[in-house]
Short mmCIF file of C-alpha atoms and ligand atoms in Angstrom, two decimals:
data_model
loop_
_atom_site.label_atom_id
_atom_site.label_comp_id
_atom_site.label_asym_id
_atom_site.label_seq_id
_atom_site.Cartn_x
_atom_site.Cartn_y
_atom_site.Cartn_z
CA MET J 1 -40.76 -22.51 18.83
CA LYS J 2 -44.82 -22.35 20.17
CA LYS J 3 -44.17 -20.12 23.41
CA THR J 4 -46.73 -18.15 25.76
CA ILE J 5 -45.96 -14.23 26.53
CA LEU J 6 -48.03 -11.82 28.84
CA ILE J 7 -47.83 -8.02 27.08
CA THR J 8 -48.88 -5.82 30.12
CA GLY J 9 -50.66 -2.13 28.98
CA GLY J 10 -51.08 -3.65 24.74
CA ALA J 11 -55.19 -0.93 24.92
CA GLY J 12 -52.58 1.27 25.19
CA PHE J 13 -50.25 3.45 22.67
CA ILE J 14 -47.41 1.53 22.15
CA GLY J 15 -48.41 -1.31 23.34
CA SER J 16 -51.70 -2.47 21.05
CA HIS J 17 -48.84 -1.90 18.06
CA VAL J 18 -46.63 -4.24 20.10
CA VAL J 19 -49.62 -6.41 20.97
CA ARG J 20 -50.66 -5.81 16.87
CA LEU J 21 -46.89 -7.36 15.74
CA PHE J 22 -46.56 -10.17 18.09
CA VAL J 23 -50.28 -11.53 16.96
CA ARG J 24 -49.34 -11.06 13.63
CA GLN J 25 -45.15 -12.40 13.45
CA TYR J 26 -46.08 -15.43 15.73
CA PRO J 27 -48.56 -17.29 14.72
CA GLU J 28 -47.08 -19.93 17.08
CA TYR J 29 -47.31 -18.17 20.40
CA GLN J 30 -49.79 -17.42 21.87
CA ILE J 31 -49.96 -13.67 23.24
CA VAL J 32 -52.16 -12.70 26.72
CA ASN J 33 -52.66 -8.89 26.71
CA LEU J 34 -53.59 -7.48 30.51
CA ASP J 35 -54.24 -4.31 30.86
CA ALA J 36 -55.92 -2.41 33.83
CA LEU J 37 -58.03 -0.21 30.95
CA THR J 38 -57.94 2.88 32.77
CA TYR J 39 -58.44 6.28 31.57
CA ALA J 40 -56.27 5.18 28.83
CA GLY J 41 -56.96 2.36 27.24
CA ASN J 42 -58.93 1.81 24.92
CA LEU J 43 -59.40 -1.96 23.05
CA GLU J 44 -60.30 -0.37 20.09
CA ASN J 45 -56.75 0.25 18.60
CA LEU J 46 -57.11 -3.81 18.68
CA LYS J 47 -60.26 -4.30 17.18
CA ASP J 48 -58.11 -5.32 13.15
CA ILE J 49 -56.67 -8.08 15.71
CA ALA J 50 -59.25 -9.33 18.07
CA GLN J 51 -60.05 -11.81 17.60
CA TYR J 52 -56.88 -13.58 15.98
CA PRO J 53 -57.40 -17.00 17.46
CA ASN J 54 -53.26 -16.39 19.07
CA TYR J 55 -54.61 -13.59 20.81
CA THR J 56 -56.46 -13.61 24.64
CA PHE J 57 -57.37 -10.61 26.51
CA VAL J 58 -57.37 -10.02 30.53
CA LYS J 59 -58.14 -7.40 32.51
CA ALA J 60 -56.59 -6.67 35.23
CA ASP J 61 -54.06 -3.99 37.38
CA ILE J 62 -50.68 -5.28 36.97
CA THR J 63 -50.61 -4.10 41.00
CA ASP J 64 -53.21 -6.86 42.17
CA GLU J 65 -50.76 -9.23 43.71
CA VAL J 66 -53.21 -12.72 44.04
CA PHE J 67 -54.39 -12.30 40.24
CA ILE J 68 -51.23 -11.87 39.10
CA PRO J 69 -49.54 -14.58 41.01
CA GLU J 70 -52.74 -17.03 39.66
CA LEU J 71 -51.93 -15.54 36.60
CA PHE J 72 -48.85 -16.39 36.50
CA ARG J 73 -49.39 -20.16 37.46
CA ASN J 74 -52.24 -20.97 35.18
CA TYR J 75 -50.77 -19.57 31.80
CA LYS J 76 -46.39 -20.55 32.41
CA PHE J 77 -45.86 -17.60 30.51
CA ASP J 78 -42.69 -18.20 28.51
CA GLY J 79 -41.83 -14.32 28.93
CA VAL J 80 -42.74 -11.10 29.47
CA ILE J 81 -43.22 -7.29 28.31
CA HIS J 82 -43.72 -5.09 30.49
CA LEU J 83 -45.64 -1.91 29.19
CA ALA J 84 -48.39 -1.09 31.83
CA ALA J 85 -47.32 2.02 33.22
CA GLU J 86 -49.52 5.87 34.29
CA SER J 87 -47.42 7.83 31.21
CA HIS J 88 -48.01 11.44 31.18
CA VAL J 89 -45.68 13.36 33.32
CA ASP J 90 -48.40 16.86 33.57
CA ARG J 91 -51.00 13.74 35.56
CA SER J 92 -47.56 12.57 37.16
CA ILE J 93 -47.18 16.07 38.41
CA SER J 94 -50.64 16.77 40.13
CA ASP J 95 -50.98 12.94 40.94
CA PRO J 96 -48.48 10.99 42.12
CA MET J 97 -49.42 8.59 43.80
CA ALA J 98 -51.08 7.41 41.18
CA PHE J 99 -47.39 6.08 38.84
CA ILE J 100 -45.98 5.19 42.33
CA ARG J 101 -48.56 2.43 42.60
CA THR J 102 -48.71 1.55 38.77
CA ASN J 103 -44.58 1.62 37.98
CA VAL J 104 -43.34 0.84 41.09
CA PHE J 105 -45.32 -1.18 42.95
CA GLY J 106 -46.98 -2.36 39.68
CA THR J 107 -43.79 -3.42 37.33
CA VAL J 108 -42.33 -4.98 41.48
CA ASN J 109 -45.14 -7.01 41.73
CA LEU J 110 -44.96 -8.92 37.91
CA LEU J 111 -41.28 -9.48 38.63
CA ASN J 112 -42.58 -11.57 42.02
CA ALA J 113 -45.32 -13.86 40.72
CA ALA J 114 -42.08 -14.31 37.73
CA ARG J 115 -39.87 -15.15 39.61
CA ALA J 116 -42.33 -17.20 41.86
CA ALA J 117 -43.37 -19.09 38.75
CA TRP J 118 -39.95 -19.33 37.01
CA LYS J 119 -38.08 -20.27 40.37
CA GLU J 120 -37.99 -24.62 39.09
CA HIS J 121 -36.87 -23.70 35.25
CA VAL J 122 -35.62 -19.57 34.90
CA GLU J 123 -33.60 -21.12 31.25
CA GLY J 124 -35.30 -19.62 28.34
CA LYS J 125 -36.97 -17.15 29.92
CA ARG J 126 -37.35 -13.29 30.22
CA PHE J 127 -38.66 -9.78 31.92
CA TYR J 128 -38.43 -7.54 28.92
CA HIS J 129 -39.45 -3.77 30.69
CA VAL J 130 -40.17 -1.48 28.78
CA SER J 131 -38.82 1.91 29.84
CA THR J 132 -37.00 5.92 29.08
CA ASP J 133 -35.22 8.42 28.22
CA GLU J 134 -36.86 10.15 31.28
CA VAL J 135 -34.73 8.58 33.85
CA TYR J 136 -31.55 10.26 32.70
CA GLY J 137 -33.23 13.72 33.85
CA ALA J 138 -31.95 16.83 30.72
CA LEU J 139 -28.99 17.31 28.81
CA ASP J 140 -27.41 21.22 27.59
CA PHE J 141 -27.78 22.32 24.27
CA ASP J 142 -24.32 20.56 23.68
CA GLY J 143 -24.54 17.83 20.60
CA LYS J 144 -23.64 15.27 24.18
CA LEU J 145 -26.49 11.82 23.86
CA PHE J 146 -27.74 9.12 26.52
CA THR J 147 -26.11 6.61 26.50
CA GLU J 148 -26.91 3.17 28.27
CA ALA J 149 -24.08 4.24 30.72
CA SER J 150 -25.39 8.09 31.33
CA ARG J 151 -26.42 8.85 34.93
CA TYR J 152 -30.16 8.38 36.35
CA ASP J 153 -30.96 12.25 37.39
CA PRO J 154 -35.39 12.20 37.01
CA HIS J 155 -37.14 15.44 37.82
CA SER J 156 -40.59 14.02 37.77
CA PRO J 157 -42.48 12.22 38.84
CA TYR J 158 -43.08 9.75 36.21
CA SER J 159 -39.52 8.91 35.30
CA ALA J 160 -38.46 8.99 39.25
CA SER J 161 -41.04 6.39 39.14
CA LYS J 162 -39.82 5.01 36.28
CA ALA J 163 -36.02 4.69 37.19
CA SER J 164 -37.18 3.91 39.85
CA SER J 165 -38.80 0.16 38.22
CA ASP J 166 -35.76 0.37 36.07
CA HIS J 167 -33.28 -0.59 39.56
CA PHE J 168 -36.10 -2.68 40.94
CA VAL J 169 -36.26 -5.05 36.83
CA ARG J 170 -31.92 -5.18 37.34
CA THR J 171 -32.22 -5.96 40.83
CA TYR J 172 -34.25 -9.17 40.34
CA HIS J 173 -31.31 -9.57 38.13
CA ASP J 174 -28.17 -9.22 40.69
CA THR J 175 -30.52 -10.80 42.81
CA TYR J 176 -31.83 -13.93 41.83
CA GLY J 177 -30.61 -14.24 38.55
CA MET J 178 -34.19 -12.96 36.73
CA PRO J 179 -33.40 -12.69 32.87
CA VAL J 180 -34.37 -9.47 32.60
CA VAL J 181 -33.42 -7.14 29.29
CA ILE J 182 -34.64 -3.16 29.73
CA SER J 183 -34.96 -0.28 27.11
CA ASN J 184 -35.30 3.04 27.53
CA CYS J 185 -36.93 5.24 24.44
CA SER J 186 -37.10 8.50 23.52
CA ASN J 187 -40.82 9.88 22.36
CA ASN J 188 -43.02 8.25 20.86
CA TYR J 189 -45.71 9.51 17.85
CA GLY J 190 -47.81 7.22 15.00
CA ALA J 191 -51.47 6.22 15.63
CA ASN J 192 -53.68 6.28 18.37
CA HIS J 193 -51.56 8.52 21.06
CA PHE J 194 -53.55 9.25 23.10
CA PRO J 195 -54.86 13.07 22.43
CA GLU J 196 -53.35 14.57 26.28
CA LYS J 197 -50.00 14.63 24.74
CA LEU J 198 -48.20 16.69 21.98
CA ILE J 199 -48.95 15.72 18.66
CA PRO J 200 -51.83 14.32 19.29
CA LEU J 201 -54.01 17.25 21.01
CA SER J 202 -52.02 19.51 18.67
CA ILE J 203 -53.60 17.74 15.89
CA ASN J 204 -56.73 17.84 16.62
CA ASN J 205 -56.64 20.98 17.95
CA ILE J 206 -55.91 22.97 14.92
CA LYS J 207 -58.02 20.49 13.52
CA ASN J 208 -60.65 22.18 15.60
CA LYS J 209 -59.11 26.07 15.12
CA LYS J 210 -57.96 25.95 18.90
CA PRO J 211 -55.52 27.20 20.64
CA ILE J 212 -52.49 24.79 20.48
CA PRO J 213 -51.08 24.94 23.79
CA ILE J 214 -47.49 25.28 23.81
CA TYR J 215 -45.26 25.52 27.12
CA GLY J 216 -43.16 28.27 28.09
CA LYS J 217 -41.46 29.07 24.82
CA GLY J 218 -41.44 26.07 22.93
CA GLU J 219 -37.56 25.42 22.75
CA ASN J 220 -37.50 22.40 24.37
CA VAL J 221 -36.01 19.57 22.94
CA ARG J 222 -37.25 15.95 21.56
CA ASP J 223 -35.97 13.42 19.88
CA TRP J 224 -38.73 11.71 17.56
CA LEU J 225 -39.15 7.82 16.02
CA TRP J 226 -41.69 6.67 14.70
CA VAL J 227 -44.14 3.85 17.24
CA GLU J 228 -43.72 1.33 15.27
CA ASP J 229 -40.00 2.03 14.51
CA HIS J 230 -40.20 1.23 18.60
CA ALA J 231 -42.23 -1.93 18.09
CA ARG J 232 -40.05 -3.35 15.96
CA ALA J 233 -36.74 -3.18 18.47
CA ILE J 234 -38.61 -4.49 20.65
CA ASP J 235 -38.99 -7.40 19.38
CA LEU J 236 -35.47 -7.77 18.17
CA ILE J 237 -34.79 -6.73 21.87
CA PHE J 238 -37.53 -9.06 23.34
CA HIS J 239 -35.66 -12.45 21.39
CA ARG J 240 -31.59 -11.40 20.88
CA GLY J 241 -30.98 -8.89 23.33
CA LYS J 242 -28.53 -10.18 25.93
CA SER J 243 -30.35 -10.61 29.64
CA GLY J 244 -29.19 -8.21 32.04
CA GLU J 245 -28.77 -5.50 29.16
CA THR J 246 -30.26 -2.12 28.45
CA TYR J 247 -31.24 -0.46 25.11
CA ASN J 248 -31.51 2.48 24.43
CA ILE J 249 -33.89 3.22 21.33
CA GLY J 250 -34.70 6.80 20.39
CA GLY J 251 -34.51 8.05 17.30
CA ASN J 252 -31.40 10.96 16.11
CA ASN J 253 -33.83 13.44 14.95
CA GLU J 254 -34.33 16.04 17.08
CA TRP J 255 -37.39 19.24 16.94
CA THR J 256 -37.23 22.34 19.37
CA ASN J 257 -41.51 21.43 19.79
CA ILE J 258 -42.10 25.24 18.21
CA ASP J 259 -40.47 24.47 14.55
CA LEU J 260 -41.88 20.87 15.52
CA ILE J 261 -45.46 22.62 15.79
CA ARG J 262 -44.72 24.35 12.96
CA LEU J 263 -44.47 21.70 10.16
CA LEU J 264 -47.29 19.76 12.16
CA CYS J 265 -49.14 23.80 10.73
CA ARG J 266 -47.65 23.52 7.77
CA ILE J 267 -48.30 19.92 6.91
CA MET J 268 -52.20 20.00 8.72
CA ASP J 269 -52.52 23.47 6.44
CA LYS J 270 -51.96 21.36 2.70
CA LYS J 271 -54.10 18.24 4.14
CA LEU J 272 -57.03 20.78 5.11
CA GLY J 273 -56.50 22.95 2.32
CA ARG J 274 -55.99 25.86 3.97
CA ARG J 275 -54.61 29.23 3.75
CA GLU J 276 -50.00 27.95 4.29
CA GLY J 277 -49.72 30.22 7.86
CA GLU J 278 -53.39 29.33 9.12
CA SER J 279 -52.66 27.07 11.57
CA GLU J 280 -49.11 28.57 13.16
CA THR J 281 -52.00 31.45 14.60
CA LEU J 282 -53.14 29.12 16.96
CA ILE J 283 -50.32 28.75 18.50
CA THR J 284 -51.06 30.03 22.77
CA PHE J 285 -47.68 30.79 25.01
CA VAL J 286 -48.99 29.40 28.17
CA LYS J 287 -46.97 28.97 31.62
CA ASP J 288 -43.94 26.09 31.30
CA ARG J 289 -44.76 23.11 32.95
CA SER J 290 -42.71 22.24 35.75
CA GLY J 291 -39.11 21.13 35.69
CA HIS J 292 -39.56 20.67 32.74
CA ASP J 293 -36.96 18.95 30.65
CA LEU J 294 -34.75 20.68 28.47
CA ARG J 295 -33.50 17.80 26.32
CA TYR J 296 -34.06 15.05 25.40
CA ALA J 297 -31.09 13.39 22.98
CA ILE J 298 -30.53 8.86 22.32
CA ASP J 299 -27.22 7.58 21.06
CA SER J 300 -28.41 3.50 20.02
CA THR J 301 -25.61 3.11 19.07
CA LYS J 302 -25.35 -0.09 21.14
CA LEU J 303 -28.68 -1.57 19.24
CA LYS J 304 -28.02 -0.75 15.74
CA THR J 305 -24.56 -2.51 15.97
CA GLU J 306 -25.93 -5.61 18.03
CA LEU J 307 -29.13 -5.45 16.89
CA GLY J 308 -28.91 -4.24 12.87
CA TRP J 309 -32.18 -2.47 14.19
CA GLU J 310 -32.94 1.24 11.43
CA PRO J 311 -35.36 3.53 11.72
CA SER J 312 -37.50 2.34 8.19
CA LEU J 313 -38.77 6.26 8.57
CA GLN J 314 -38.53 9.71 7.73
CA PHE J 315 -39.88 12.90 10.31
CA GLU J 316 -42.29 14.55 7.91
CA GLU J 317 -42.58 11.19 6.04
CA GLY J 318 -43.93 10.05 9.70
CA LEU J 319 -45.89 13.13 10.89
CA GLU J 320 -48.19 12.83 7.78
CA LYS J 321 -48.66 9.15 8.27
CA THR J 322 -49.64 10.23 11.49
CA VAL J 323 -51.24 13.39 10.69
CA ASP J 324 -53.83 11.28 7.79
CA TRP J 325 -54.17 8.51 10.67
CA TYR J 326 -56.03 11.46 12.40
CA LEU J 327 -57.72 13.08 9.31
CA GLU J 328 -58.81 8.99 8.58
CA ASN J 329 -59.99 7.94 12.21
CA GLN J 330 -61.82 11.01 13.13
CA ASP J 331 -64.80 9.30 14.71
CA TRP J 332 -61.83 6.84 17.08
CA LEU J 333 -61.02 10.45 17.74
CA GLU J 334 -63.94 11.68 18.57
CA ARG J 335 -65.15 8.50 20.38
CA VAL J 336 -62.09 9.11 22.94
CA ILE J 337 -62.59 13.04 23.25
CA ASN J 338 -66.41 12.59 24.01
CA GLY J 339 -66.05 9.36 26.49
CA ALA J 340 -67.70 6.17 24.55
CA TYR J 341 -64.81 4.66 23.78
CA ARG J 342 -64.78 3.74 27.47
CA ASP J 343 -67.92 2.00 26.19
CA TYR J 344 -66.02 -0.75 23.67
CA TYR J 345 -65.22 -3.47 26.57
CA GLU J 346 -68.28 -3.39 27.42
CA LYS J 347 -69.86 -3.83 24.47
CA GLN J 348 -67.36 -7.04 23.49
CA TYR J 349 -67.69 -8.56 26.81
CA GLY J 350 -70.33 -7.21 28.69
CA HIS J 351 -70.14 -5.92 30.91
CA LYS J 352 -68.18 -2.70 31.74
CA VAL J 353 -64.81 -1.62 32.56
P1 NAD D 1 -50.07 4.40 27.41
O1 NAD D 1 -50.32 5.67 28.27
O2 NAD D 1 -50.76 5.33 26.42
O3 NAD D 1 -50.61 3.33 27.93
C1 NAD D 1 -49.99 2.46 29.18
C2 NAD D 1 -51.09 1.89 29.44
O4 NAD D 1 -50.86 1.22 30.56
C3 NAD D 1 -52.58 1.56 29.23
O5 NAD D 1 -53.03 1.14 28.16
C4 NAD D 1 -53.32 1.39 30.61
O6 NAD D 1 -54.46 1.08 30.67
C5 NAD D 1 -52.18 0.92 31.24
N1 NAD D 1 -52.13 0.63 32.99
C6 NAD D 1 -52.56 1.31 33.18
N2 NAD D 1 -52.16 1.24 34.87
C7 NAD D 1 -52.08 -0.39 34.38
C8 NAD D 1 -52.32 -0.80 35.68
N3 NAD D 1 -51.93 -0.40 37.40
N4 NAD D 1 -52.49 -2.41 35.43
C9 NAD D 1 -52.92 -3.22 34.36
N5 NAD D 1 -52.85 -1.87 33.08
C10 NAD D 1 -52.85 -0.30 33.28
O7 NAD D 1 -48.73 4.69 27.90
P2 NAD D 1 -47.25 4.66 25.60
O8 NAD D 1 -47.41 6.06 25.80
O9 NAD D 1 -48.36 2.73 24.91
O10 NAD D 1 -46.45 3.81 27.10
C11 NAD D 1 -45.64 2.71 27.26
C12 NAD D 1 -45.29 2.87 28.04
O11 NAD D 1 -43.39 3.14 27.76
C13 NAD D 1 -44.58 3.54 29.47
O12 NAD D 1 -44.26 1.76 30.82
C14 NAD D 1 -43.87 4.03 28.93
O13 NAD D 1 -43.25 4.59 29.67
C15 NAD D 1 -43.64 3.13 28.63
N6 NAD D 1 -42.27 4.51 26.86
C16 NAD D 1 -43.26 5.63 26.48
C17 NAD D 1 -42.47 6.71 25.43
C18 NAD D 1 -44.17 7.02 24.60
O14 NAD D 1 -43.43 8.05 24.02
N7 NAD D 1 -45.14 7.29 24.92
C19 NAD D 1 -41.49 6.91 25.95
C20 NAD D 1 -40.51 5.81 26.17
C21 NAD D 1 -41.19 5.14 26.91
O1 DAU D 2 -39.26 10.46 26.58
C1 DAU D 2 -40.36 9.55 25.60
C2 DAU D 2 -41.70 10.38 26.58
O2 DAU D 2 -41.85 11.11 26.08
C3 DAU D 2 -42.15 8.79 27.89
O3 DAU D 2 -41.65 8.25 28.35
C4 DAU D 2 -43.05 9.18 27.90
O4 DAU D 2 -44.26 8.42 28.41
C5 DAU D 2 -44.25 10.57 27.11
O5 DAU D 2 -45.59 10.96 26.92
C6 DAU D 2 -43.30 11.42 26.87
O6 DAU D 2 -43.09 12.33 27.25
P1 DAU D 2 -43.46 14.00 27.77
O7 DAU D 2 -43.17 15.11 28.74
O8 DAU D 2 -42.41 14.25 26.28
O9 DAU D 2 -44.14 14.33 26.48
P2 DAU D 2 -45.31 15.24 25.70
O10 DAU D 2 -46.09 15.41 24.57
O11 DAU D 2 -46.75 15.24 27.35
O12 DAU D 2 -44.27 16.53 25.34
C7 DAU D 2 -43.76 16.86 24.30
C8 DAU D 2 -43.47 17.78 24.91
O13 DAU D 2 -44.28 18.71 24.24
C9 DAU D 2 -43.39 18.54 25.42
O14 DAU D 2 -41.59 19.75 26.16
C10 DAU D 2 -43.62 19.45 26.81
C11 DAU D 2 -44.70 19.61 26.01
N1 DAU D 2 -45.31 19.96 25.58
C12 DAU D 2 -46.56 19.24 25.95
C13 DAU D 2 -48.16 19.30 26.12
C14 DAU D 2 -48.91 18.13 26.57
C15 DAU D 2 -46.51 21.41 25.16
O15 DAU D 2 -46.10 22.33 24.94
N2 DAU D 2 -47.95 21.30 24.78
C16 DAU D 2 -48.67 20.24 25.48
O16 DAU D 2 -49.91 20.43 26.05
#
């Protein structure tokens, strides 16, 4: 069946994997990738599918109250998969307003545009909001997991802004009857991950024999999921999730930061032909993140039982694949670090970002 789907934030880490999956898997769909190309947006992430006939890129800001409704009128979208966001917790601590602007105001602006465009024919439409496990706050070391019924308890400006956007999405379902679905996912890892986040930052530092900064004692726990498994979950939920529902997505794969970095060091010592233990000497404990959530861990039972989703990769295998990708794509990493990736848009579209 033909559909026109808007994917926001498709030039970012997870968004680029979602766009690629949809463009390749559904040639009958028209996929419109809307992205403001902030520091986190990189069109190089999508160079392999940029010429596909069912793919269009639109450079725009989701907070634009004139352009976004106009886009909805022009394209008559059947569905929205909303990933555009400010996504880095540390940046949210130094600049919360940017997070409120994009994550809260931008989400509501999209909801308003969808509501206006779908006023007459809402049947078959879908607004899918991609969110995070961080809205649930932090767990202790007691083995408990976040379920869809867990209380919202955000601790960072980032997670508060995502929690707020989740609430707005639900209110548009409850108040206006908008067909919405939400997913809350744990930490992703894989190719094209921006090197401000723990895994790609550490890969880059290990490669260059620079200190690996570990916040606090490295005892915080995250539940890591391969990004392509997240993209597959998004595909399933978009097509088969129930309207008004939330689905948790997680890797059932908890690691303390320090154990994860030690594993990464071992993998990289092997790949780089270094003596075993050499890269571990780069580990440097630094001042902890303010309000640092101790542990995240997701119960994905609902997604597994209702929609039959399972993660496809074991973590060691996924991490090794990720290291291979970064070592084979050192030019991608270098262009991100030296800023040259910002010119990619100009080369392709003839004017500056
Ligand atoms: P990212 O920072 O890599 O990418 C975000 C993208 O959104 C970028 O391409 C950026 O240019 C775009 N963007 C930012 N502000 C915009 C605006 N105002 N208008 C239009 N585009 C804008 O983020 P990510 O890690 O890929 O995360 C994507 C989504 O998934 C986010 O909503 C995030 O909260 C959620 N999420 C991320 C993770 C994770 O581990 N990374 C886990 C769970 C959920
Ligand atoms: O849980 C899902 C969330 O995962 C997403 O919603 C966020 O968008 C995504 O950025 C990620 O948030 P985290 O804060 O968990 O990711 P980050 O890579 O920043 O940090 C992972 C852990 O590593 C965290 O406990 C903080 C720690 N850390 C991070 C960095 C960047 C360090 O010890 N040193 C570092 O230099």
